[in-house]
Coordinates of N, CA and C in Angstrom, one line a residue:
X1 N 0.7 -1.3 0.0 CA 0.2 -0.2 0.0 C 0.8 1.3 0.0
X2 N 0.6 2.1 -1.0 CA 1.7 3.2 -1.3 C 1.4 4.1 0.4
X3 N 2.8 5.3 0.7 CA 2.1 5.9 2.0 C 2.5 7.7 1.4
X4 N 3.2 7.6 0.2 CA 3.4 8.7 -0.2 C 2.9 9.1 -1.6
X5 N 1.8 9.4 -1.5 CA 1.1 9.9 -3.1 C 1.1 11.0 -3.2
X6 N 1.3 11.8 -4.4 CA 1.2 12.7 -5.1 C 0.1 12.7 -6.6
X7 N -0.6 14.0 -6.7 CA -1.4 13.7 -7.7 C -1.4 14.7 -8.4
X8 N -1.2 14.8 -9.5 CA -0.9 15.8 -10.2 C -2.1 16.3 -11.0
X9 N -3.1 15.6 -10.9 CA -4.4 16.0 -12.4 C -5.5 16.1 -11.1
X10 N -6.4 17.2 -11.6 CA -8.0 17.2 -10.7 C -8.4 15.8 -10.6
X11 N -8.7 15.7 -11.9 CA -9.4 14.0 -11.9 C -8.9 12.7 -11.0
X12 N -7.7 12.7 -10.8 CA -6.9 11.9 -10.0 C -7.2 12.6 -8.4
X13 N -7.2 13.6 -8.6 CA -7.4 14.3 -7.1 C -8.6 13.7 -6.2
X14 N -9.6 14.2 -7.4 CA -10.8 13.3 -6.7 C -10.9 12.3 -6.2
X15 N -10.3 11.1 -7.4 CA -10.5 9.9 -7.0 C -9.9 9.7 -5.8
X16 N -8.4 10.3 -5.5 CA -8.0 9.8 -4.6 C -8.0 10.3 -3.2
X17 N -8.5 11.5 -3.1 CA -9.1 11.8 -1.7 C -10.8 11.5 -1.4
X18 N -11.2 10.4 -2.7 CA -12.6 10.2 -2.1 C -12.3 8.5 -1.3
X19 N -11.1 8.0 -2.1 CA -10.7 6.9 -1.5 C -9.8 6.6 -0.3
X20 N -8.9 7.2 -0.7 CA -7.6 7.0 0.0 C -7.9 7.4 1.6
X21 N -6.8 6.7 2.6 CA -6.5 6.8 4.0 C -5.8 8.6 3.9
X22 N -6.4 9.7 4.7 CA -5.6 10.4 4.3 C -4.2 10.5 4.8
X23 N -3.8 9.6 5.7 CA -2.0 9.5 5.6 C -1.4 9.0 4.6
X24 N -2.0 8.8 3.8 CA -1.5 8.3 2.0 C -0.8 9.1 1.2
X25 N -1.8 10.4 1.4 CA -1.6 11.4 0.4 C -0.6 12.4 1.0
X26 N 0.3 12.8 0.3 CA 1.1 13.9 0.7 C 0.8 15.3 -0.5
X27 N 0.6 15.3 -1.1 CA 0.1 16.3 -2.2 C -1.2 15.7 -3.3
X28 N -1.4 17.4 -3.6 CA -2.6 17.3 -4.6 C -2.2 18.5 -5.6
X29 N -2.9 18.3 -6.4 CA -2.7 19.4 -7.8 C -3.6 20.7 -7.0
X30 N -3.2 22.1 -7.3 CA -3.6 23.1 -6.9 C -5.0 23.4 -7.5
X31 N -5.5 22.8 -8.3 CA -6.8 22.5 -8.5 C -7.9 22.2 -7.8
X32 N -6.9 21.2 -6.9 CA -7.8 20.4 -6.0 C -8.6 21.4 -5.2
X33 N -8.2 22.4 -4.6 CA -8.4 23.5 -3.7 C -9.3 24.5 -4.1
X34 N -10.1 24.3 -5.5 CA -10.3 25.3 -5.9 C -12.2 25.0 -6.0
X35 N -13.0 25.6 -4.9 CA -13.9 25.2 -4.5 C -15.4 24.7 -6.2
X36 N -15.2 26.2 -6.7 CA -15.8 26.2 -8.1 C -15.3 24.7 -8.9
X37 N -14.5 24.3 -9.3 CA -13.8 23.2 -9.8 C -14.0 22.2 -8.9
X38 N -13.5 21.7 -8.1 CA -13.2 20.6 -7.0 C -14.6 20.5 -6.5
X39 N -14.7 18.9 -6.0 CA -16.1 18.6 -4.9 C -14.9 18.2 -3.7
X40 N -13.8 18.6 -3.8 CA -13.1 17.7 -2.6 C -12.2 18.8 -2.3
X41 N -12.4 20.3 -2.3 CA -11.7 21.5 -2.1 C -11.3 21.5 -0.5
X42 N -12.6 21.1 0.0 CA -12.1 21.6 1.8 C -11.2 20.4 2.4
X43 N -11.3 18.8 1.4 CA -10.0 18.3 1.8 C -8.9 18.4 1.2
X44 N -8.6 18.9 0.2 CA -7.4 19.5 -0.5 C -6.8 20.4 0.2
X45 N -7.6 21.2 1.0 CA -6.7 22.2 1.7 C -5.4 21.8 3.1
X46 N -6.5 20.9 3.1 CA -4.8 20.0 4.0 C -3.9 19.3 3.8
X47 N -3.5 19.5 2.5 CA -2.3 19.1 1.7 C -1.2 19.6 1.2
X48 N -0.2 19.8 1.1 CA 0.5 20.4 0.1 C -0.2 20.6 -1.5
X49 N -0.1 21.6 -1.6 CA -0.6 22.1 -3.0 C 0.6 21.8 -4.3
X50 N 0.4 21.3 -5.3 CA 1.5 21.2 -6.3 C 1.0 21.6 -7.6
X51 N 1.9 22.2 -8.7 CA 1.6 22.7 -10.3 C 2.3 21.6 -10.7
X52 N 2.2 20.8 -10.3 CA 3.0 19.5 -11.0 C 4.8 19.8 -12.0
X53 N 5.4 20.4 -11.1 CA 6.6 20.7 -11.4 C 7.6 19.7 -11.2
X54 N 8.5 19.5 -12.1 CA 9.3 18.4 -11.8 C 10.2 18.4 -10.4
X55 N 10.6 19.3 -10.3 CA 11.5 19.4 -9.1 C 10.6 19.7 -7.8
X56 N 9.2 20.1 -7.5 CA 8.8 20.0 -6.5 C 8.1 18.6 -6.4
X57 N 8.2 17.7 -7.1 CA 7.3 16.4 -7.3 C 8.8 15.6 -6.5
X58 N 9.7 15.7 -7.1 CA 10.8 14.9 -6.9 C 11.4 15.1 -5.4
X59 N 10.9 16.5 -4.8 CA 11.2 17.0 -3.1 C 10.0 16.3 -2.4
X60 N 9.2 15.9 -2.8 CA 8.2 14.9 -2.2 C 8.3 13.9 -1.9
X61 N 9.4 13.3 -2.5 CA 9.7 12.0 -2.6 C 8.5 10.8 -2.2
X62 N 8.1 11.0 -3.7 CA 6.5 10.0 -3.6 C 7.0 8.7 -4.0
X63 N 5.7 7.7 -3.4 CA 6.1 6.5 -4.0 C 5.3 5.8 -4.5
X64 N 4.6 6.9 -5.1 CA 3.2 6.7 -6.2 C 3.1 8.2 -6.7
X65 N 2.6 8.3 -7.7 CA 2.6 9.6 -8.8 C 1.3 9.1 -9.4
X66 N -0.1 10.1 -9.3 CA -1.0 9.8 -9.9 C -1.2 11.2 -10.8
X67 N -1.4 10.3 -12.3 CA -1.3 11.4 -13.6 C -2.3 10.8 -14.4
X68 N -2.3 11.9 -15.4 CA -3.4 11.7 -16.3 C -2.8 11.3 -17.9
X69 N -3.4 10.3 -18.4 CA -2.5 10.0 -19.9 C -2.6 11.1 -20.5
X70 N -2.9 12.7 -20.1 CA -2.5 13.9 -21.1 C -1.2 14.6 -20.3
X71 N -0.5 13.8 -19.2 CA 0.3 14.5 -18.3 C 1.7 14.4 -19.2
X72 N 2.3 15.3 -19.4 CA 3.5 15.7 -20.2 C 4.2 14.1 -20.1
X73 N 4.7 13.4 -21.0 CA 5.1 12.2 -21.0 C 6.7 12.3 -20.6
X74 N 7.6 13.0 -21.2 CA 8.7 13.4 -21.0 C 9.2 13.6 -19.1
X75 N 7.9 14.4 -18.7 CA 8.2 14.6 -17.1 C 8.1 13.1 -16.6
X76 N 6.7 12.0 -17.2 CA 6.6 11.0 -15.9 C 7.9 10.3 -16.8
X77 N 8.6 10.4 -17.6 CA 9.6 9.4 -17.8 C 10.6 9.7 -17.0
X78 N 11.1 10.7 -16.9 CA 12.0 11.4 -15.3 C 11.5 10.6 -14.0
X79 N 10.5 10.9 -13.9 CA 10.3 10.1 -12.7 C 10.1 8.8 -12.9
X80 N 9.8 8.3 -13.1 CA 10.3 6.7 -13.7 C 11.8 6.2 -13.4
X81 N 12.1 7.1 -14.3 CA 13.9 6.9 -14.1 C 14.1 6.9 -12.9
X82 N 14.0 7.5 -11.9 CA 14.1 7.8 -10.4 C 13.7 6.7 -9.6
X83 N 12.7 5.7 -10.2 CA 12.5 4.6 -9.4 C 11.0 4.9 -9.0
X84 N 10.4 5.9 -9.5 CA 8.8 6.4 -8.8 C 7.7 5.4 -9.9
X85 N 6.8 5.1 -9.0 CA 5.8 4.5 -9.7 C 4.8 5.5 -10.3
X86 N 4.4 5.0 -11.3 CA 3.3 6.5 -11.8 C 2.2 5.5 -12.5
X87 N 0.8 5.7 -12.1 CA -0.2 5.2 -12.4 C -1.2 6.3 -13.1
X88 N -1.3 6.0 -14.4 CA -2.0 7.0 -15.4 C -3.2 6.4 -15.5
X89 N -4.4 7.5 -15.3 CA -5.9 7.6 -15.9 C -6.4 8.3 -16.7
X90 N -7.2 7.8 -17.5 CA -8.1 8.4 -18.7 C -9.2 9.6 -18.4
X91 N -10.0 9.8 -18.9 CA -10.7 11.1 -19.0 C -12.1 10.1 -19.1
X92 N -12.9 10.2 -18.2 CA -14.2 9.6 -18.0 C -15.1 10.0 -18.9
X93 N -15.9 9.4 -20.1 CA -16.8 9.9 -20.5 C -17.9 8.8 -20.3
X94 N -18.3 8.3 -19.5 CA -19.3 7.0 -18.9 C -19.2 6.8 -17.8
X95 N -20.2 6.4 -17.6 CA -20.3 5.8 -15.8 C -19.5 4.3 -15.7
X96 N -19.7 3.8 -17.3 CA -18.7 2.8 -17.1 C -17.2 3.1 -17.2
X97 N -16.9 4.0 -17.3 CA -15.6 4.6 -17.2 C -15.5 4.9 -15.6
X98 N -16.3 5.6 -15.2 CA -16.2 6.0 -13.8 C -16.0 4.8 -13.1
X99 N -16.8 3.8 -13.2 CA -16.8 2.3 -12.6 C -15.2 2.2 -12.8
X100 N -14.7 2.0 -13.5 CA -13.3 1.4 -14.2 C -12.3 2.3 -13.5
X101 N -12.5 3.7 -13.1 CA -11.5 4.5 -12.7 C -11.5 4.4 -11.2
X102 N -12.7 4.2 -10.7 CA -12.9 3.8 -9.4 C -12.0 2.5 -8.7
X103 N -12.2 1.5 -9.6 CA -12.0 0.3 -9.4 C -10.3 0.6 -9.7
X104 N -9.6 0.8 -10.7 CA -8.3 1.0 -10.7 C -7.7 1.9 -9.6
X105 N -8.5 3.0 -9.1 CA -7.9 3.9 -8.0 C -7.6 2.8 -6.9
X106 N -8.4 2.8 -6.3 CA -8.9 1.6 -5.6 C -7.7 0.7 -5.1
X107 N -7.7 0.0 -6.4 CA -6.5 -0.9 -6.4 C -4.8 -0.7 -5.9
X108 N -4.8 0.7 -7.1 CA -3.3 1.3 -6.3 C -3.2 1.9 -5.1
X109 N -4.1 2.2 -4.8 CA -4.3 3.1 -2.9 C -4.7 1.5 -2.3
X110 N -4.5 0.3 -2.7 CA -5.2 -0.5 -1.3 C -6.1 -0.2 -0.7
X111 N -7.2 0.5 -1.6 CA -8.4 0.7 -0.8 C -9.7 0.0 -1.8
X112 N -9.4 -1.1 -1.8 CA -10.7 -2.1 -2.8 C -12.0 -2.0 -2.2
X113 N -12.3 -1.9 -0.9 CA -13.2 -1.6 -0.4 C -14.2 -0.7 -0.4
X114 N -13.3 0.6 -0.2 CA -13.8 1.7 -0.2 C -14.6 1.8 -2.2
X115 N -13.7 1.7 -2.7 CA -13.8 1.6 -4.2 C -15.4 1.1 -4.7
X116 N -15.3 -0.3 -3.8 CA -16.5 -1.3 -4.3 C -17.8 -0.4 -3.5
X117 N -17.6 0.0 -2.2 CA -19.0 0.7 -1.9 C -19.3 2.2 -2.8
X118 N -18.2 2.7 -3.1 CA -18.9 4.1 -4.5 C -19.4 3.3 -5.1
X119 N -18.9 2.6 -5.9 CA -19.6 1.7 -7.2 C -20.6 1.0 -6.6
X120 N -21.2 0.7 -5.7 CA -22.5 0.5 -5.2 C -23.4 1.3 -5.1
X121 N -22.8 2.4 -4.7 CA -23.6 3.7 -4.5 C -24.1 4.1 -5.9
X122 N -22.9 4.4 -6.9 CA -23.7 4.8 -8.0 C -24.6 3.7 -8.5
X123 N -24.0 2.5 -8.9 CA -25.4 1.5 -9.3 C -26.8 1.6 -8.9
X124 N -26.9 1.9 -7.4 CA -27.8 1.9 -6.8 C -29.1 3.2 -7.2
X125 N -28.1 4.4 -7.4 CA -28.5 5.5 -7.8 C -28.9 5.7 -8.8
X126 N -28.4 5.1 -10.0 CA -28.4 4.9 -11.3 C -29.9 3.8 -11.7
X127 N -29.9 3.0 -11.0 CA -30.9 1.9 -10.9 C -32.2 2.4 -10.5
X128 N -32.0 3.5 -9.5 CA -33.6 3.9 -9.2 C -33.9 5.1 -10.2
X129 N -33.3 5.2 -11.1 CA -33.7 6.5 -11.9 C -35.4 5.7 -12.7
X130 N -36.2 6.4 -12.8 CA -37.4 6.1 -13.5 C -37.7 6.6 -14.6
X131 N -38.0 6.0 -15.9 CA -38.1 6.3 -16.8 C -39.2 7.4 -17.0
X132 N -39.1 8.0 -17.9 CA -39.9 9.2 -18.6 C -40.5 9.1 -20.0
X133 N -41.8 9.6 -20.0 CA -42.4 9.6 -21.4 C -42.3 10.9 -21.8
X134 N -42.2 11.6 -21.2 CA -42.7 13.4 -21.8 C -41.3 13.9 -22.5
X135 N -41.5 14.3 -23.7 CA -40.3 14.5 -24.3 C -39.7 15.8 -23.7
X136 N -38.3 15.9 -23.5 CA -37.5 17.0 -22.7 C -36.6 17.4 -23.7
X137 N -36.2 18.6 -24.1 CA -35.1 18.8 -24.9 C -33.9 20.0 -23.9
X138 N -32.7 19.7 -24.2 CA -31.8 20.0 -23.5 C -30.6 20.6 -24.1
X139 N -30.2 22.0 -23.5 CA -28.7 22.2 -24.5 C -27.8 22.6 -23.3
X140 N -26.7 22.1 -23.0 CA -25.7 22.3 -22.3 C -25.0 23.3 -22.6
X141 N -24.8 24.9 -22.1 CA -24.6 26.1 -22.6 C -23.2 26.2 -21.5
X142 N -21.8 26.2 -22.0 CA -20.9 26.8 -21.0 C -20.5 28.0 -21.7
X143 N -19.4 28.5 -20.8 CA -18.3 29.4 -21.3 C -18.2 29.5 -22.7
X144 N -18.0 30.8 -23.2 CA -17.7 31.0 -24.6 C -18.8 30.4 -25.2
X145 N -19.9 29.9 -25.4 CA -20.9 29.2 -26.2 C -20.6 27.5 -26.4
X146 N -19.9 27.1 -25.6 CA -19.5 25.5 -26.2 C -20.8 24.7 -25.6
X147 N -20.7 23.6 -26.2 CA -21.6 22.6 -25.8 C -21.3 21.2 -25.8
X148 N -21.8 20.3 -25.4 CA -21.3 18.5 -25.4 C -22.0 17.7 -26.1
X149 N -21.6 17.0 -27.2 CA -22.4 16.1 -28.0 C -22.4 14.7 -27.6
X150 N -22.4 13.9 -28.4 CA -22.3 12.2 -28.3 C -20.3 11.8 -27.5
X151 N -20.7 11.1 -26.5 CA -19.8 10.4 -26.3 C -19.1 11.3 -25.0
X152 N -19.9 12.1 -24.5 CA -19.4 13.1 -23.4 C -20.5 12.9 -21.8
X153 N -19.7 12.9 -20.5 CA -20.4 12.2 -19.6 C -21.8 13.3 -19.4
X154 N -21.8 14.4 -19.9 CA -22.8 14.9 -19.9 C -24.1 14.2 -21.0
X155 N -23.7 13.9 -21.5 CA -24.8 13.9 -22.9 C -25.2 12.0 -22.4
X156 N -24.3 11.4 -21.2 CA -24.9 10.2 -21.2 C -26.2 10.3 -19.9
X157 N -25.3 11.3 -19.3 CA -26.2 11.6 -18.0 C -27.8 11.8 -18.4
X158 N -28.0 12.9 -19.3 CA -28.9 13.2 -20.3 C -29.9 12.0 -20.6
X159 N -29.3 11.0 -21.6 CA -29.4 10.1 -21.7 C -30.3 8.8 -20.8
X160 N -29.6 9.2 -19.5 CA -30.0 8.1 -18.6 C -31.6 8.6 -17.5
X161 N -31.7 10.1 -18.2 CA -32.8 10.7 -17.7 C -33.8 10.8 -18.6
X162 N -33.8 10.5 -19.8 CA -34.7 11.1 -21.2 C -34.5 12.0 -21.5
X163 N -33.6 12.9 -21.4 CA -33.6 14.1 -21.9 C -33.0 14.3 -23.1
X164 N -33.4 14.7 -24.0 CA -32.9 14.8 -25.8 C -31.6 16.1 -25.6
X165 N -30.6 15.5 -25.5 CA -29.3 16.6 -25.5 C -28.9 16.7 -27.2
X166 N -29.6 18.5 -27.4 CA -29.8 19.0 -28.7 C -28.2 19.2 -29.3
X167 N -27.2 19.1 -28.3 CA -25.7 19.2 -28.8 C -25.2 18.4 -29.5
X168 N -26.1 16.8 -29.0 CA -25.8 15.9 -30.0 C -26.6 15.4 -31.1
X169 N -27.9 16.1 -30.6 CA -28.5 15.6 -32.1 C -28.8 16.4 -33.1
X170 N -28.6 17.6 -32.5 CA -28.5 18.6 -33.8 C -27.4 18.9 -34.7
X171 N -27.4 18.4 -36.2 CA -26.3 18.3 -36.7 C -25.2 19.6 -37.0
X172 N -26.1 20.6 -37.0 CA -25.2 22.2 -36.9 C -24.7 22.4 -35.8
X173 N -24.7 21.4 -34.8 CA -23.8 21.8 -33.5 C -22.3 21.3 -33.7
X174 N -22.5 20.3 -34.6 CA -21.2 19.7 -34.6 C -19.7 20.0 -34.1
X175 N -19.4 21.5 -34.6 CA -18.4 22.0 -34.0 C -18.6 22.5 -32.8
X176 N -19.5 22.1 -31.9 CA -19.7 22.5 -30.5 C -19.4 23.5 -30.0
X177 N -19.8 24.7 -31.0 CA -20.5 26.0 -30.3 C -22.0 26.3 -30.6
X178 N -22.4 27.3 -29.8 CA -23.6 27.5 -29.7 C -24.1 29.0 -29.9
X179 N -24.3 29.4 -30.8 CA -24.8 30.7 -31.0 C -25.9 31.4 -30.4
X180 N -26.3 32.6 -30.4 CA -27.3 33.1 -29.8 C -28.5 32.6 -30.9
X181 N -28.0 32.6 -32.0 CA -29.0 32.5 -33.0 C -29.4 31.0 -33.2
X182 N -28.2 30.0 -32.8 CA -29.1 28.8 -32.2 C -30.1 28.7 -31.2
X183 N -29.7 29.6 -30.4 CA -30.5 29.3 -29.1 C -32.4 29.8 -29.4
X184 N -32.2 30.7 -30.2 CA -33.3 31.2 -30.7 C -33.9 30.1 -31.6
X185 N -33.5 29.3 -32.5 CA -33.5 28.6 -33.1 C -34.2 27.3 -32.7
X186 N -33.1 26.6 -31.8 CA -33.5 25.3 -31.2 C -34.9 25.4 -30.0
X187 N -34.5 26.6 -29.3 CA -35.5 27.0 -28.2 C -35.6 25.8 -27.5
X188 N -34.3 25.2 -26.4 CA -34.7 24.1 -25.9 C -35.6 24.3 -24.5
X189 N -35.8 23.2 -24.0 CA -36.8 23.2 -22.9 C -36.0 23.3 -21.7
X190 N -34.7 23.1 -21.6 CA -33.9 23.3 -20.5 C -32.2 23.9 -21.3
X191 N -31.8 24.8 -20.4 CA -30.5 25.4 -20.9 C -29.7 24.7 -19.4
X192 N -28.9 24.0 -20.0 CA -27.8 23.6 -18.4 C -26.4 24.5 -18.5
X193 N -26.4 25.3 -17.6 CA -25.7 26.1 -17.3 C -24.6 25.7 -16.5
X194 N -23.4 26.1 -15.7 CA -22.4 26.1 -14.9 C -22.5 27.0 -14.1
X195 N -21.9 27.0 -13.1 CA -21.7 27.8 -11.9 C -21.1 28.7 -12.1
X196 N -21.0 30.0 -11.9 CA -20.0 30.9 -12.0 C -19.2 31.4 -11.2
X197 N -17.5 32.3 -11.7 CA -16.6 32.8 -10.8 C -17.3 34.0 -10.6
X198 N -16.8 34.6 -9.2 CA -17.3 35.8 -9.0 C -16.8 36.7 -10.1
X199 N -15.7 36.4 -10.4 CA -15.3 37.6 -11.0 C -15.6 37.5 -12.5
X200 N -16.0 38.8 -13.2 CA -16.3 38.7 -14.7 C -15.4 38.4 -15.4
X201 N -16.1 37.8 -16.7 CA -14.9 37.5 -17.7 C -15.9 37.4 -19.0
X202 N -15.3 37.5 -20.1 CA -15.7 38.0 -21.5 C -16.7 36.5 -21.9
X203 N -15.7 35.1 -21.4 CA -16.5 34.4 -21.5 C -17.7 34.0 -21.5
X204 N -18.2 34.9 -20.2 CA -19.8 34.4 -19.6 C -20.4 35.4 -20.1
X205 N -20.5 36.7 -20.9 CA -21.2 37.7 -21.4 C -22.1 37.0 -22.3
X206 N -22.3 36.1 -23.1 CA -23.7 35.5 -23.4 C -24.6 35.5 -22.6
X207 N -24.3 35.2 -21.4 CA -25.3 34.6 -20.6 C -26.3 36.2 -20.8
X208 N -25.5 36.8 -20.4 CA -26.0 38.4 -19.9 C -27.0 39.4 -21.1
X209 N -26.6 38.5 -22.1 CA -27.6 39.1 -23.4 C -28.8 38.9 -23.3
X210 N -29.6 39.9 -23.5 CA -31.2 39.7 -23.5 C -31.8 38.8 -24.2
X211 N -31.0 37.9 -25.1 CA -32.1 36.9 -25.7 C -31.9 35.7 -25.0
X212 N -31.0 35.5 -23.8 CA -31.1 34.6 -22.7 C -32.1 35.1 -21.5
X213 N -32.9 36.4 -21.2 CA -33.5 36.6 -20.5 C -35.1 36.6 -21.1
X214 N -34.9 36.5 -22.7 CA -36.1 37.0 -23.3 C -36.4 35.5 -23.9
X215 N -35.7 34.4 -23.9 CA -35.7 33.3 -24.7 C -37.0 32.1 -24.2
X216 N -38.3 31.9 -24.9 CA -39.2 31.2 -24.4 C -39.4 30.1 -25.5
X217 N -40.1 29.2 -25.0 CA -40.3 28.0 -25.9 C -41.4 28.4 -26.4
X218 N -41.7 27.1 -27.5 CA -42.5 27.4 -28.2 C -44.2 27.2 -27.8
X219 N -44.2 27.0 -26.4 CA -45.1 26.7 -25.6 C -45.4 28.1 -25.1
X220 N -44.5 29.0 -25.3 CA -45.1 30.1 -24.8 C -44.4 30.3 -23.5
X221 N -43.5 29.0 -22.9 CA -43.1 29.0 -21.6 C -41.5 29.5 -21.2
X222 N -41.3 30.1 -20.4 CA -39.6 30.4 -20.4 C -39.1 29.1 -20.2
X223 N -37.9 29.3 -20.8 CA -36.9 28.1 -20.5 C -36.5 28.0 -19.5
X224 N -36.4 26.3 -18.8 CA -35.3 26.7 -17.8 C -34.4 26.4 -17.9
X225 N -34.0 27.5 -16.8 CA -32.4 27.2 -16.7 C -31.8 26.5 -15.4
X226 N -31.2 25.6 -15.7 CA -30.4 24.7 -14.7 C -28.8 24.8 -14.7
X227 N -28.6 25.3 -13.5 CA -27.3 25.2 -12.8 C -26.7 24.3 -12.5
X228 N -25.6 23.5 -13.2 CA -25.2 22.3 -12.5 C -23.8 22.5 -12.4
X229 N -23.0 22.3 -11.2 CA -21.6 22.9 -10.9 C -20.8 22.3 -11.7
X230 N -19.8 22.5 -12.3 CA -18.8 22.3 -13.2 C -18.1 20.7 -12.7
X231 N -17.7 21.1 -11.0 CA -17.1 20.3 -10.2 C -17.9 18.8 -9.9
X232 N -19.2 19.0 -10.4 CA -19.8 17.5 -10.5 C -19.7 16.8 -11.5
X233 N -19.1 17.4 -12.8 CA -19.1 16.4 -13.9 C -17.9 16.8 -14.4
X234 N -17.2 18.0 -14.5 CA -15.7 17.9 -15.1 C -14.2 16.8 -15.3
X235 N -14.9 16.1 -14.2 CA -14.4 14.8 -13.7 C -15.1 13.7 -13.3
X236 N -14.7 12.7 -13.9 CA -16.3 11.4 -13.3 C -15.8 10.8 -12.1
X237 N -16.5 10.7 -11.2 CA -16.4 10.0 -9.9 C -17.7 10.0 -9.3
X238 N -17.7 9.4 -8.1 CA -19.0 9.8 -7.4 C -19.9 10.4 -7.2
X239 N -18.9 11.6 -7.3 CA -19.6 13.4 -7.1 C -20.3 13.1 -8.1
X240 N -20.4 12.8 -9.4 CA -21.0 12.9 -10.6 C -22.5 12.7 -10.5
X241 N -22.8 11.9 -9.1 CA -24.4 11.8 -9.0 C -24.8 13.3 -8.6
X242 N -24.0 13.9 -8.3 CA -25.1 15.1 -8.0 C -25.2 15.9 -9.1
X243 N -24.9 15.7 -10.4 CA -25.3 16.3 -11.4 C -26.4 15.8 -11.6
X244 N -26.8 14.4 -11.7 CA -27.5 13.5 -11.8 C -28.9 14.0 -11.1
X245 N -28.8 14.2 -9.9 CA -29.7 14.5 -9.0 C -30.2 15.9 -9.4
X246 N -29.4 16.8 -10.1 CA -30.0 18.1 -10.0 C -30.9 18.2 -11.7
X247 N -30.2 16.9 -12.4 CA -30.9 17.1 -13.6 C -31.9 16.3 -13.5
X248 N -32.4 15.6 -12.7 CA -33.5 14.5 -12.3 C -34.7 15.4 -11.8
X249 N -34.1 16.3 -10.9 CA -35.0 17.2 -10.4 C -35.4 18.4 -11.7
X250 N -34.8 18.8 -12.1 CA -35.3 19.9 -13.1 C -36.2 19.1 -14.1
X251 N -35.7 17.8 -14.6 CA -36.7 17.3 -15.3 C -38.0 17.0 -14.4
X252 N -38.2 16.6 -13.5 CA -39.5 16.6 -12.8 C -40.0 17.9 -12.6
X253 N -39.0 18.9 -12.5 CA -40.2 20.2 -12.4 C -40.4 20.8 -13.7
X254 N -39.6 20.3 -14.8 CA -40.2 20.8 -16.4 C -41.5 19.7 -16.7
X255 N -41.5 18.8 -16.1 CA -42.9 17.9 -16.4 C -43.9 18.4 -15.7
X256 N -43.8 19.2 -15.0 CA -45.3 19.9 -13.8 C -45.2 21.0 -14.5
X257 N -44.5 21.6 -15.7 CA -45.1 23.1 -16.2 C -45.8 23.0 -17.1

């Protein structure tokens, strides 16, 4: 069982902090302490925060480094030459991926029981979802107008809740960008938005456009705006169930309108 674990990536931070014995971890990435991005921000504050610099990693004397498959390979190669074990994790795009990564993290940390408990929680939650017959459309509308289509975690969640993801079904959004004209044309029942940082940014300017305030559906009802925190599904984990619960409640509320 590793005793000096260093995590370099938000997604591995989340998995590790949710499964490991606190004494196993010596450092997580600085993003893990950001409450907007991370569901484990409170826990992350108890550890040294790193920026994945090679010298700072070596100074921590880890016996296990948790990295993304996208972490700079030359950096990881140096660590491996120093005899440090590296465990690489992919990016979860489905609940099957989440289960696999929880299992993987549980094995490398020697926390298989905790991993199985999390998987059971996920399976119980997803197994309890009820089928819906009333059609509901939704559009994930992220900063700078980006949306998510087929093969993404958000799309899978919408499918599980019988929500039609317009980002996946509308061929004109293949580039992954949504214009204000697209919003008017599509008139989704729900616009799924992130939580915002307090500081203003140009990436959020479309949210303040009059179109967003005046948008109505074909039935003459205001489009439902649903805030799903980025921390719940930017990385796949047991915390992704928060996004499921939020969208489930929103879908139920939409059906009552």
